[in-house]
PDB file of C-alpha atoms in Angstrom:
ATOM      1  CA  MET G 156      15.008 130.899-175.624  1.00  0.00           C
ATOM      2  CA  ASN G 157      17.198 133.236-173.223  1.00  0.00           C
ATOM      3  CA  THR G 158      19.371 130.946-171.188  1.00  0.00           C
ATOM      4  CA  ASN G 159      21.032 133.720-169.281  1.00  0.00           C
ATOM      5  CA  THR G 160      20.653 133.630-165.430  1.00  0.00           C
ATOM      6  CA  THR G 161      21.296 136.218-162.983  1.00  0.00           C
ATOM      7  CA  PRO G 162      24.275 135.173-160.894  1.00  0.00           C
ATOM      8  CA  ALA G 163      23.408 134.665-157.124  1.00  0.00           C
ATOM      9  CA  SER G 164      24.521 137.407-154.750  1.00  0.00           C
ATOM     10  CA  PRO G 165      27.583 136.385-152.676  1.00  0.00           C
ATOM     11  CA  PRO G 166      26.854 135.772-149.013  1.00  0.00           C
ATOM     12  CA  ALA G 167      27.148 138.741-146.622  1.00  0.00           C
ATOM     13  CA  PRO G 168      30.619 138.873-144.850  1.00  0.00           C
ATOM     14  CA  ILE G 169      30.533 137.891-141.288  1.00  0.00           C
ATOM     15  CA  LYS G 170      30.960 140.773-139.113  1.00  0.00           C
ATOM     16  CA  TRP G 171      33.753 139.282-136.964  1.00  0.00           C
ATOM     17  CA  GLY G 172      34.585 142.632-135.340  1.00  0.00           C
ATOM     18  CA  LYS G 173      31.122 143.099-133.893  1.00  0.00           C
ATOM     19  CA  TRP G 174      30.869 139.469-132.806  1.00  0.00           C
ATOM     20  CA  LEU G 175      34.149 139.482-131.022  1.00  0.00           C
ATOM     21  CA  PHE G 176      33.476 142.719-129.371  1.00  0.00           C
ATOM     22  CA  GLY G 177      30.152 141.371-128.219  1.00  0.00           C
ATOM     23  CA  LEU G 178      31.843 138.316-126.771  1.00  0.00           C
ATOM     24  CA  PHE G 179      34.411 140.540-124.986  1.00  0.00           C
ATOM     25  CA  LEU G 180      31.658 142.506-123.474  1.00  0.00           C
ATOM     26  CA  THR G 181      29.932 139.494-122.227  1.00  0.00           C
ATOM     27  CA  TYR G 182      33.062 138.140-120.726  1.00  0.00           C
ATOM     28  CA  VAL G 183      33.789 141.366-118.831  1.00  0.00           C
ATOM     29  CA  SER G 184      30.328 141.721-117.666  1.00  0.00           C
ATOM     30  CA  LEU G 185      30.249 138.137-116.511  1.00  0.00           C
ATOM     31  CA  SER G 186      33.621 138.533-114.788  1.00  0.00           C
ATOM     32  CA  LEU G 187      32.498 141.591-112.981  1.00  0.00           C
ATOM     33  CA  ILE G 188      29.282 139.884-111.704  1.00  0.00           C
ATOM     34  CA  VAL G 189      31.028 136.845-110.503  1.00  0.00           C
ATOM     35  CA  GLY G 190      33.921 138.806-109.100  1.00  0.00           C
ATOM     36  CA  LEU G 191      31.569 141.175-107.126  1.00  0.00           C
ATOM     37  CA  TYR G 192      29.714 138.104-105.873  1.00  0.00           C
ATOM     38  CA  PHE G 193      32.695 136.231-104.708  1.00  0.00           C
ATOM     39  CA  SER G 194      34.510 139.293-103.341  1.00  0.00           C
ATOM     40  CA  HIS G 195      31.355 139.917-101.206  1.00  0.00           C
ATOM     41  CA  LEU G 196      31.601 136.367 -99.866  1.00  0.00           C
ATOM     42  CA  LEU G 197      35.221 136.990 -98.937  1.00  0.00           C
ATOM     43  CA  LEU G 198      34.466 140.323 -97.276  1.00  0.00           C
ATOM     44  CA  TYR G 199      31.429 139.299 -95.374  1.00  0.00           C
ATOM     45  CA  PRO G 200      31.520 135.575 -94.269  1.00  0.00           C
ATOM     46  CA  LYS G 201      28.489 133.964 -92.723  1.00  0.00           C
ATOM     47  CA  LEU G 202      28.265 134.114 -89.028  1.00  0.00           C
ATOM     48  CA  PRO G 203      29.085 130.776 -87.259  1.00  0.00           C
ATOM     49  CA  HIS G 204      26.388 128.418 -86.224  1.00  0.00           C
ATOM     50  CA  CYS G 205      27.760 127.024 -82.921  1.00  0.00           C
ATOM     51  CA  THR G 206      27.266 123.235 -82.416  1.00  0.00           C
ATOM     52  CA  LYS G 207      28.802 120.628 -80.167  1.00  0.00           C
ATOM     53  CA  LYS G 208      30.219 119.158 -83.468  1.00  0.00           C
ATOM     54  CA  SER G 209      32.229 122.287 -84.046  1.00  0.00           C
ATOM     55  CA  TYR G 210      32.893 124.488 -80.968  1.00  0.00           C
ATOM     56  CA  TYR G 211      31.323 122.143 -78.445  1.00  0.00           C
ATOM     57  CA  TYR G 212      30.953 124.909 -75.907  1.00  0.00           C
ATOM     58  CA  CYS G 213      28.615 127.508 -77.229  1.00  0.00           C
ATOM     59  CA  LYS G 214      27.850 129.781 -74.255  1.00  0.00           C
ATOM     60  CA  THR G 215      30.063 131.844 -71.990  1.00  0.00           C
ATOM     61  CA  PRO G 216      32.918 130.392 -69.872  1.00  0.00           C
ATOM     62  CA  LYS G 217      30.407 129.888 -67.116  1.00  0.00           C
ATOM     63  CA  GLU G 218      29.348 126.764 -68.971  1.00  0.00           C
ATOM     64  CA  GLN G 219      32.604 125.118 -67.699  1.00  0.00           C
ATOM     65  CA  LYS G 220      32.304 126.989 -64.382  1.00  0.00           C
ATOM     66  CA  LEU G 221      35.228 129.233 -65.236  1.00  0.00           C
ATOM     67  CA  PRO G 222      35.397 132.756 -63.862  1.00  0.00           C
ATOM     68  CA  PHE G 223      35.687 135.482 -66.501  1.00  0.00           C
ATOM     69  CA  ALA G 224      35.227 139.288 -67.339  1.00  0.00           C
ATOM     70  CA  SER G 225      34.059 140.700 -70.544  1.00  0.00           C
ATOM     71  CA  VAL G 226      36.553 143.343 -71.810  1.00  0.00           C
ATOM     72  CA  SER G 227      36.999 145.575 -74.681  1.00  0.00           C
ATOM     73  CA  PHE G 228      39.940 147.350 -76.313  1.00  0.00           C
ATOM     74  CA  THR G 229      40.548 149.184 -79.673  1.00  0.00           C
ATOM     75  CA  SER G 230      42.880 148.271 -82.581  1.00  0.00           C
ATOM     76  CA  SER G 231      45.403 150.690 -84.061  1.00  0.00           C
ATOM     77  CA  ASP G 232      42.987 151.700 -86.686  1.00  0.00           C
ATOM     78  CA  LYS G 233      40.152 152.432 -84.178  1.00  0.00           C
ATOM     79  CA  VAL G 234      38.074 149.232 -84.408  1.00  0.00           C
ATOM     80  CA  LYS G 235      36.409 148.340 -81.179  1.00  0.00           C
ATOM     81  CA  LEU G 236      37.095 144.798 -80.141  1.00  0.00           C
ATOM     82  CA  ARG G 237      35.591 142.596 -77.342  1.00  0.00           C
ATOM     83  CA  GLY G 238      36.609 139.499 -75.506  1.00  0.00           C
ATOM     84  CA  TRP G 239      36.698 137.320 -72.490  1.00  0.00           C
ATOM     85  CA  TRP G 240      39.410 137.443 -69.975  1.00  0.00           C
ATOM     86  CA  ILE G 241      39.578 134.179 -67.897  1.00  0.00           C
ATOM     87  CA  PRO G 242      42.018 134.519 -65.023  1.00  0.00           C
ATOM     88  CA  ALA G 243      44.242 131.982 -63.864  1.00  0.00           C
ATOM     89  CA  PRO G 244      43.460 130.098 -60.671  1.00  0.00           C
ATOM     90  CA  LYS G 245      43.754 132.171 -57.510  1.00  0.00           C
ATOM     91  CA  ASP G 246      46.027 129.551 -55.934  1.00  0.00           C
ATOM     92  CA  LYS G 247      48.322 129.662 -58.968  1.00  0.00           C
ATOM     93  CA  PRO G 248      49.333 133.376 -59.446  1.00  0.00           C
ATOM     94  CA  SER G 249      50.740 133.902 -62.856  1.00  0.00           C
ATOM     95  CA  LYS G 250      51.837 136.487 -65.341  1.00  0.00           C
ATOM     96  CA  ARG G 251      51.455 134.088 -68.393  1.00  0.00           C
ATOM     97  CA  VAL G 252      48.546 134.410 -70.854  1.00  0.00           C
ATOM     98  CA  VAL G 253      47.364 132.472 -73.790  1.00  0.00           C
ATOM     99  CA  ILE G 254      45.554 134.586 -76.298  1.00  0.00           C
ATOM    100  CA  VAL G 255      43.060 132.702 -78.582  1.00  0.00           C
ATOM    101  CA  VAL G 256      42.628 133.765 -82.083  1.00  0.00           C
ATOM    102  CA  HIS G 257      39.668 132.410 -84.047  1.00  0.00           C
ATOM    103  CA  GLY G 258      39.372 131.986 -87.769  1.00  0.00           C
ATOM    104  CA  ARG G 259      37.475 133.476 -90.689  1.00  0.00           C
ATOM    105  CA  GLY G 260      33.663 133.334 -89.989  1.00  0.00           C
ATOM    106  CA  GLY G 261      34.349 132.271 -86.314  1.00  0.00           C
ATOM    107  CA  ASP G 262      34.194 133.915 -82.994  1.00  0.00           C
ATOM    108  CA  LYS G 263      35.914 133.685 -79.533  1.00  0.00           C
ATOM    109  CA  ARG G 264      34.126 130.523 -78.634  1.00  0.00           C
ATOM    110  CA  VAL G 265      36.336 128.360 -80.978  1.00  0.00           C
ATOM    111  CA  GLY G 266      38.884 128.063 -78.211  1.00  0.00           C
ATOM    112  CA  MET G 267      36.710 127.138 -75.481  1.00  0.00           C
ATOM    113  CA  ARG G 268      37.286 123.436 -75.863  1.00  0.00           C
ATOM    114  CA  TYR G 269      40.656 124.045 -74.500  1.00  0.00           C
ATOM    115  CA  ALA G 270      39.915 126.731 -71.914  1.00  0.00           C
ATOM    116  CA  LYS G 271      39.657 124.365 -68.953  1.00  0.00           C
ATOM    117  CA  ALA G 272      42.797 122.529 -69.447  1.00  0.00           C
ATOM    118  CA  ILE G 273      44.849 125.871 -70.079  1.00  0.00           C
ATOM    119  CA  HIS G 274      43.217 127.502 -67.104  1.00  0.00           C
ATOM    120  CA  ASN G 275      43.940 124.516 -64.714  1.00  0.00           C
ATOM    121  CA  ALA G 276      47.521 124.546 -65.909  1.00  0.00           C
ATOM    122  CA  GLY G 277      48.044 127.932 -64.353  1.00  0.00           C
ATOM    123  CA  PHE G 278      47.557 130.384 -67.390  1.00  0.00           C
ATOM    124  CA  HIS G 279      45.330 133.275 -67.931  1.00  0.00           C
ATOM    125  CA  LEU G 280      43.334 132.918 -71.051  1.00  0.00           C
ATOM    126  CA  PHE G 281      42.160 135.709 -73.434  1.00  0.00           C
ATOM    127  CA  ALA G 282      39.716 134.840 -76.103  1.00  0.00           C
ATOM    128  CA  PHE G 283      38.474 137.809 -78.195  1.00  0.00           C
ATOM    129  CA  ASP G 284      36.391 138.334 -81.352  1.00  0.00           C
ATOM    130  CA  LEU G 285      38.373 139.753 -84.397  1.00  0.00           C
ATOM    131  CA  ARG G 286      36.846 142.608 -86.242  1.00  0.00           C
ATOM    132  CA  ASN G 287      33.476 141.845 -87.936  1.00  0.00           C
ATOM    133  CA  SER G 288      33.193 138.827 -85.627  1.00  0.00           C
ATOM    134  CA  GLY G 289      31.164 138.050 -82.497  1.00  0.00           C
ATOM    135  CA  GLU G 290      30.641 141.074 -80.392  1.00  0.00           C
ATOM    136  CA  SER G 291      33.452 143.111 -81.889  1.00  0.00           C
ATOM    137  CA  GLU G 292      32.680 146.115 -84.297  1.00  0.00           C
ATOM    138  CA  LYS G 293      31.345 145.452 -87.748  1.00  0.00           C
ATOM    139  CA  ALA G 294      33.888 145.790 -90.473  1.00  0.00           C
ATOM    140  CA  TYR G 295      34.988 143.210 -93.208  1.00  0.00           C
ATOM    141  CA  ASN G 296      37.293 140.231 -93.364  1.00  0.00           C
ATOM    142  CA  SER G 297      40.710 140.660 -95.012  1.00  0.00           C
ATOM    143  CA  MET G 298      42.253 137.207 -94.509  1.00  0.00           C
ATOM    144  CA  GLY G 299      44.603 138.635 -91.960  1.00  0.00           C
ATOM    145  CA  TYR G 300      45.708 141.857 -93.692  1.00  0.00           C
ATOM    146  CA  HIS G 301      43.870 144.117 -91.154  1.00  0.00           C
ATOM    147  CA  GLU G 302      43.224 141.362 -88.492  1.00  0.00           C
ATOM    148  CA  GLN G 303      46.742 141.350 -87.535  1.00  0.00           C
ATOM    149  CA  LYS G 304      46.227 144.735 -85.958  1.00  0.00           C
ATOM    150  CA  ASP G 305      43.653 143.054 -83.741  1.00  0.00           C
ATOM    151  CA  VAL G 306      46.136 140.279 -82.553  1.00  0.00           C
ATOM    152  CA  ILE G 307      48.771 143.079 -81.736  1.00  0.00           C
ATOM    153  CA  ALA G 308      46.002 145.020 -79.898  1.00  0.00           C
ATOM    154  CA  ALA G 309      45.121 142.092 -77.873  1.00  0.00           C
ATOM    155  CA  VAL G 310      48.863 141.633 -76.887  1.00  0.00           C
ATOM    156  CA  THR G 311      49.017 145.245 -75.925  1.00  0.00           C
ATOM    157  CA  TYR G 312      45.923 144.938 -73.823  1.00  0.00           C
ATOM    158  CA  ALA G 313      47.323 141.805 -72.045  1.00  0.00           C
ATOM    159  CA  ILE G 314      50.600 143.625 -71.238  1.00  0.00           C
ATOM    160  CA  LYS G 315      49.454 147.156 -70.408  1.00  0.00           C
ATOM    161  CA  VAL G 316      46.107 146.543 -68.736  1.00  0.00           C
ATOM    162  CA  LYS G 317      46.360 143.102 -67.245  1.00  0.00           C
ATOM    163  CA  LYS G 318      50.158 143.305 -66.598  1.00  0.00           C
ATOM    164  CA  MET G 319      51.184 140.075 -68.292  1.00  0.00           C
ATOM    165  CA  GLN G 320      54.757 139.148 -68.882  1.00  0.00           C
ATOM    166  CA  ASN G 321      54.679 136.045 -70.988  1.00  0.00           C
ATOM    167  CA  ILE G 322      52.601 135.899 -74.048  1.00  0.00           C
ATOM    168  CA  GLY G 323      51.579 132.947 -76.169  1.00  0.00           C
ATOM    169  CA  VAL G 324      48.867 132.570 -78.843  1.00  0.00           C
ATOM    170  CA  PHE G 325      46.709 129.583 -79.791  1.00  0.00           C
ATOM    171  CA  ALA G 326      45.219 130.284 -83.075  1.00  0.00           C
ATOM    172  CA  PHE G 327      42.888 128.602 -85.627  1.00  0.00           C
ATOM    173  CA  SER G 328      42.745 128.685 -89.434  1.00  0.00           C
ATOM    174  CA  MET G 329      42.889 132.160 -90.750  1.00  0.00           C
ATOM    175  CA  GLY G 330      43.709 133.283 -87.148  1.00  0.00           C
ATOM    176  CA  ALA G 331      46.785 131.141 -87.314  1.00  0.00           C
ATOM    177  CA  SER G 332      47.984 132.704 -90.563  1.00  0.00           C
ATOM    178  CA  THR G 333      47.099 136.133 -89.001  1.00  0.00           C
ATOM    179  CA  THR G 334      49.225 135.254 -85.914  1.00  0.00           C
ATOM    180  CA  ILE G 335      52.211 134.397 -87.993  1.00  0.00           C
ATOM    181  CA  LEU G 336      51.878 137.809 -89.719  1.00  0.00           C
ATOM    182  CA  ALA G 337      51.457 139.542 -86.287  1.00  0.00           C
ATOM    183  CA  MET G 338      54.451 137.662 -84.888  1.00  0.00           C
ATOM    184  CA  SER G 339      56.691 139.080 -87.750  1.00  0.00           C
ATOM    185  CA  LYS G 340      55.858 142.686 -86.376  1.00  0.00           C
ATOM    186  CA  ASP G 341      55.359 141.984 -82.667  1.00  0.00           C
ATOM    187  CA  LEU G 342      58.182 140.487 -80.906  1.00  0.00           C
ATOM    188  CA  ARG G 343      56.230 140.363 -77.701  1.00  0.00           C
ATOM    189  CA  ILE G 344      54.554 137.285 -78.788  1.00  0.00           C
ATOM    190  CA  GLN G 345      56.804 134.466 -77.512  1.00  0.00           C
ATOM    191  CA  ALA G 346      55.328 131.150 -78.745  1.00  0.00           C
ATOM    192  CA  ALA G 347      52.325 130.043 -80.730  1.00  0.00           C
ATOM    193  CA  ILE G 348      50.216 127.081 -81.567  1.00  0.00           C
ATOM    194  CA  LEU G 349      48.957 127.321 -85.125  1.00  0.00           C
ATOM    195  CA  ASN G 350      46.018 125.018 -85.932  1.00  0.00           C
ATOM    196  CA  ALA G 351      45.128 124.576 -89.682  1.00  0.00           C
ATOM    197  CA  SER G 352      47.107 127.690 -90.799  1.00  0.00           C
ATOM    198  CA  PHE G 353      47.276 128.572 -94.545  1.00  0.00           C
ATOM    199  CA  ALA G 354      50.652 129.410 -96.081  1.00  0.00           C
ATOM    200  CA  SER G 355      49.053 131.401 -99.015  1.00  0.00           C
ATOM    201  CA  ALA G 356      45.656 133.171 -98.746  1.00  0.00           C
ATOM    202  CA  ARG G 357      45.272 133.288-102.530  1.00  0.00           C
ATOM    203  CA  GLN G 358      46.061 129.555-102.892  1.00  0.00           C
ATOM    204  CA  ALA G 359      43.759 128.594 -99.900  1.00  0.00           C
ATOM    205  CA  ILE G 360      40.854 130.617-101.405  1.00  0.00           C
ATOM    206  CA  SER G 361      41.404 129.092-104.902  1.00  0.00           C
ATOM    207  CA  GLU G 362      41.344 125.602-103.525  1.00  0.00           C
ATOM    208  CA  ARG G 363      38.327 126.151-101.516  1.00  0.00           C
ATOM    209  CA  ALA G 364      36.490 127.722-104.359  1.00  0.00           C
ATOM    210  CA  GLN G 365      37.312 124.829-106.672  1.00  0.00           C
ATOM    211  CA  ALA G 366      35.948 122.401-103.988  1.00  0.00           C
ATOM    212  CA  LEU G 367      32.816 124.239-103.210  1.00  0.00           C
ATOM    213  CA  TYR G 368      31.782 125.666-106.713  1.00  0.00           C
ATOM    214  CA  GLY G 369      33.988 124.132-109.328  1.00  0.00           C
ATOM    215  CA  TYR G 370      35.356 127.691-109.566  1.00  0.00           C
ATOM    216  CA  ALA G 371      38.499 127.313-111.631  1.00  0.00           C
ATOM    217  CA  SER G 372      41.353 129.904-110.968  1.00  0.00           C
ATOM    218  CA  TYR G 373      40.953 131.456-114.338  1.00  0.00           C
ATOM    219  CA  PRO G 374      39.241 133.447-115.743  1.00  0.00           C
ATOM    220  CA  PHE G 375      37.139 134.721-112.783  1.00  0.00           C
ATOM    221  CA  LEU G 376      39.342 134.560-109.666  1.00  0.00           C
ATOM    222  CA  PRO G 377      41.899 137.202-110.664  1.00  0.00           C
ATOM    223  CA  VAL G 378      38.962 139.613-111.108  1.00  0.00           C
ATOM    224  CA  SER G 379      37.542 138.530-107.655  1.00  0.00           C
ATOM    225  CA  PHE G 380      40.837 139.042-106.009  1.00  0.00           C
ATOM    226  CA  TRP G 381      41.250 142.490-107.708  1.00  0.00           C
ATOM    227  CA  LEU G 382      37.700 143.514-106.554  1.00  0.00           C
ATOM    228  CA  TYR G 383      38.486 142.115-103.113  1.00  0.00           C
ATOM    229  CA  GLY G 384      41.608 144.185-102.659  1.00  0.00           C
ATOM    230  CA  ILE G 385      39.825 147.386-103.788  1.00  0.00           C
ATOM    231  CA  ARG G 386      36.653 146.819-101.559  1.00  0.00           C
ATOM    232  CA  GLY G 387      38.635 145.581 -98.690  1.00  0.00           C
ATOM    233  CA  GLN G 388      41.569 148.178 -98.841  1.00  0.00           C
ATOM    234  CA  LEU G 389      43.951 145.244 -98.797  1.00  0.00           C
ATOM    235  CA  LYS G 390      46.823 143.644-100.690  1.00  0.00           C
ATOM    236  CA  LEU G 391      46.270 139.891-100.707  1.00  0.00           C
ATOM    237  CA  SER G 392      49.875 139.356-101.572  1.00  0.00           C
ATOM    238  CA  HIS G 393      50.739 140.770 -98.137  1.00  0.00           C
ATOM    239  CA  THR G 394      48.704 138.009 -96.294  1.00  0.00           C
ATOM    240  CA  ASN G 395      51.026 135.158 -97.069  1.00  0.00           C
ATOM    241  CA  ALA G 396      52.257 133.438 -93.859  1.00  0.00           C
ATOM    242  CA  GLU G 397      54.909 131.684 -96.076  1.00  0.00           C
ATOM    243  CA  ASP G 398      56.685 134.853 -96.792  1.00  0.00           C
ATOM    244  CA  VAL G 399      57.429 135.536 -93.016  1.00  0.00           C
ATOM    245  CA  VAL G 400      57.275 132.371 -91.000  1.00  0.00           C
ATOM    246  CA  GLY G 401      60.991 131.730 -91.615  1.00  0.00           C
ATOM    247  CA  THR G 402      61.915 134.977 -89.855  1.00  0.00           C
ATOM    248  CA  LEU G 403      60.217 134.331 -86.543  1.00  0.00           C
ATOM    249  CA  LYS G 404      62.867 132.069 -84.670  1.00  0.00           C
ATOM    250  CA  ARG G 405      60.291 131.553 -81.794  1.00  0.00           C
ATOM    251  CA  PRO G 406      58.706 128.245 -80.780  1.00  0.00           C
ATOM    252  CA  LEU G 407      55.906 127.186 -83.157  1.00  0.00           C
ATOM    253  CA  LEU G 408      53.522 124.037 -82.978  1.00  0.00           C
ATOM    254  CA  PHE G 409      51.647 123.533 -86.169  1.00  0.00           C
ATOM    255  CA  ILE G 410      48.480 121.221 -86.021  1.00  0.00           C
ATOM    256  CA  HIS G 411      46.526 119.834 -89.028  1.00  0.00           C
ATOM    257  CA  GLY G 412      44.060 117.243 -89.734  1.00  0.00           C
ATOM    258  CA  LEU G 413      44.965 115.194 -92.698  1.00  0.00           C
ATOM    259  CA  GLU G 414      41.204 115.034 -93.800  1.00  0.00           C
ATOM    260  CA  ASP G 415      40.876 118.729 -93.662  1.00  0.00           C
ATOM    261  CA  LYS G 416      39.024 120.047 -96.774  1.00  0.00           C
ATOM    262  CA  VAL G 417      38.800 123.668 -95.727  1.00  0.00           C
ATOM    263  CA  VAL G 418      42.523 124.439 -95.453  1.00  0.00           C
ATOM    264  CA  LEU G 419      44.417 121.453 -97.123  1.00  0.00           C
ATOM    265  CA  PRO G 420      47.054 119.839 -95.076  1.00  0.00           C
ATOM    266  CA  HIS G 421      49.937 120.668 -97.407  1.00  0.00           C
ATOM    267  CA  HIS G 422      49.839 124.344 -96.068  1.00  0.00           C
ATOM    268  CA  SER G 423      50.907 123.422 -92.577  1.00  0.00           C
ATOM    269  CA  LYS G 424      53.463 120.938 -93.940  1.00  0.00           C
ATOM    270  CA  HIS G 425      55.033 123.767 -95.954  1.00  0.00           C
ATOM    271  CA  LEU G 426      54.986 126.332 -93.179  1.00  0.00           C
ATOM    272  CA  PHE G 427      56.728 123.672 -90.918  1.00  0.00           C
ATOM    273  CA  LYS G 428      59.522 123.313 -93.516  1.00  0.00           C
ATOM    274  CA  LEU G 429      60.017 127.048 -93.705  1.00  0.00           C
ATOM    275  CA  ALA G 430      59.836 127.598 -89.896  1.00  0.00           C
ATOM    276  CA  LYS G 431      63.123 127.726 -87.796  1.00  0.00           C
ATOM    277  CA  GLU G 432      63.609 125.727 -84.710  1.00  0.00           C
ATOM    278  CA  PRO G 433      62.207 125.228 -82.077  1.00  0.00           C
ATOM    279  CA  LYS G 434      59.132 123.908 -84.116  1.00  0.00           C
ATOM    280  CA  GLN G 435      56.756 120.991 -83.819  1.00  0.00           C
ATOM    281  CA  LEU G 436      54.220 119.451 -86.291  1.00  0.00           C
ATOM    282  CA  TRP G 437      51.233 117.397 -85.311  1.00  0.00           C
ATOM    283  CA  LEU G 438      49.278 115.751 -88.001  1.00  0.00           C
ATOM    284  CA  LEU G 439      46.094 113.806 -87.197  1.00  0.00           C
ATOM    285  CA  PRO G 440      45.271 111.031 -89.714  1.00  0.00           C
ATOM    286  CA  LYS G 441      41.367 111.306 -88.988  1.00  0.00           C
ATOM    287  CA  GLY G 442      41.410 115.144 -88.367  1.00  0.00           C
ATOM    288  CA  LYS G 443      39.169 117.515 -90.098  1.00  0.00           C
ATOM    289  CA  HIS G 444      39.169 121.240 -89.877  1.00  0.00           C
ATOM    290  CA  VAL G 445      40.393 122.537 -86.483  1.00  0.00           C
ATOM    291  CA  ASN G 446      38.935 119.434 -84.665  1.00  0.00           C
ATOM    292  CA  ALA G 447      41.920 117.908 -82.980  1.00  0.00           C
ATOM    293  CA  TRP G 448      40.105 118.241 -79.668  1.00  0.00           C
ATOM    294  CA  GLN G 449      37.216 116.181 -81.001  1.00  0.00           C
ATOM    295  CA  VAL G 450      39.451 113.467 -82.497  1.00  0.00           C
ATOM    296  CA  ASP G 451      41.722 113.007 -79.407  1.00  0.00           C
ATOM    297  CA  ARG G 452      40.733 115.250 -76.510  1.00  0.00           C
ATOM    298  CA  LYS G 453      43.294 113.756 -74.088  1.00  0.00           C
ATOM    299  CA  GLN G 454      46.294 114.179 -76.415  1.00  0.00           C
ATOM    300  CA  ALA G 455      45.200 117.546 -77.805  1.00  0.00           C
ATOM    301  CA  GLU G 456      44.776 119.131 -74.228  1.00  0.00           C
ATOM    302  CA  ALA G 457      48.074 117.537 -73.158  1.00  0.00           C
ATOM    303  CA  ARG G 458      50.143 118.712 -76.179  1.00  0.00           C
ATOM    304  CA  VAL G 459      48.657 122.288 -75.942  1.00  0.00           C
ATOM    305  CA  VAL G 460      49.418 122.640 -72.164  1.00  0.00           C
ATOM    306  CA  GLN G 461      52.787 121.071 -72.362  1.00  0.00           C
ATOM    307  CA  PHE G 462      53.828 123.281 -75.315  1.00  0.00           C
ATOM    308  CA  PHE G 463      52.905 126.486 -73.411  1.00  0.00           C
ATOM    309  CA  LYS G 464      54.396 125.251 -70.010  1.00  0.00           C
ATOM    310  CA  THR G 465      57.684 124.447 -71.928  1.00  0.00           C
ATOM    311  CA  PHE G 466      57.974 127.816 -73.823  1.00  0.00           C
ATOM    312  CA  LEU G 467      56.093 130.190 -71.562  1.00  0.00           C
ATOM    313  CA  GLY G 468      56.586 128.591 -68.006  1.00  0.00           C
ATOM    314  CA  THR G 469      60.364 129.101 -67.706  1.00  0.00           C
ATOM    315  CA  SER G 470      61.037 131.836 -70.102  1.00  0.00           C
ATOM    316  CA  GLN G 471      62.091 135.323 -68.970  1.00  0.00           C
ATOM    317  CA  PRO G 472      59.279 138.024 -69.074  1.00  0.00           C
ATOM    318  CA  THR G 473      59.347 139.766 -72.339  1.00  0.00           C
ATOM    319  CA  THR G 474      60.894 143.257 -72.610  1.00  0.00           C
ATOM    320  CA  ARG G 475      60.850 143.317 -76.416  1.00  0.00           C
ATOM    321  CA  LYS G 476      58.627 145.994 -77.987  1.00  0.00           C
ATOM    322  CA  THR G 477      56.685 146.119 -81.079  1.00  0.00           C
ATOM    323  CA  PRO G 478      58.708 147.571 -83.893  1.00  0.00           C
TER     324      PRO G 478
END
């Protein structure tokens, strides 16, 4: 009997090269898809839904019986911007103005909570919409990279058209970080209140993405930031307020709610440490994102008014020019 058997064929070798290449293509494709989606969210934030819980005042300044005029002006890169000019009381002639700068996905109504108090204290108030917000021209959000041009344009309008001499800024969230960037280039801004500013745009975005989507910094965020920079014609590394706040040497008041989940409180604490005197820091134990007024209206209005009275009320008219 023949006992010879045909030996079994060896198993086919695993084609690791093709498998790894396929895995690589999947990773690249997924990274690009996620990156395009997330960069789109950064470029085009949702329009704000005004409620009493957020802005409180959702109409024009007439809602508070304040006089105002609708105005328009243009940034250095030809973006048409619009806002409200609320003049100081007629019985309190003034050359002092507080410019209100809103945050990402906001509009000029964000500062209307404080408008009455600032107006009654004898200041002009200039609330305007940043690019791609409110009534201003459509563009895209750049976390302050391009928006700082809007702040500088508002300062120029206040000085050249309205003949203001003392310029202060009251800014919120991304608007606060943008104001720090603008102040590093525009010496005409004499003092600023910075409500919930972020120190690093990249870090603030990463923290928010993690909180909302469980979106870890790697592997997808670097691709998202890269695409965001290309699509938005910006350098995110140039939007870090922490890099320039120490050069300002002008009065700054930092405000932050300790329960803020949008921009974490450590950002304002870090900026405060880096800033030069005179500087102030007000932390609200029960405060959430830019809601100091809702938490303690009396103290919020008093602090804001006193700050501008102190640093704009007795200061000499600015003769410093934008570099």
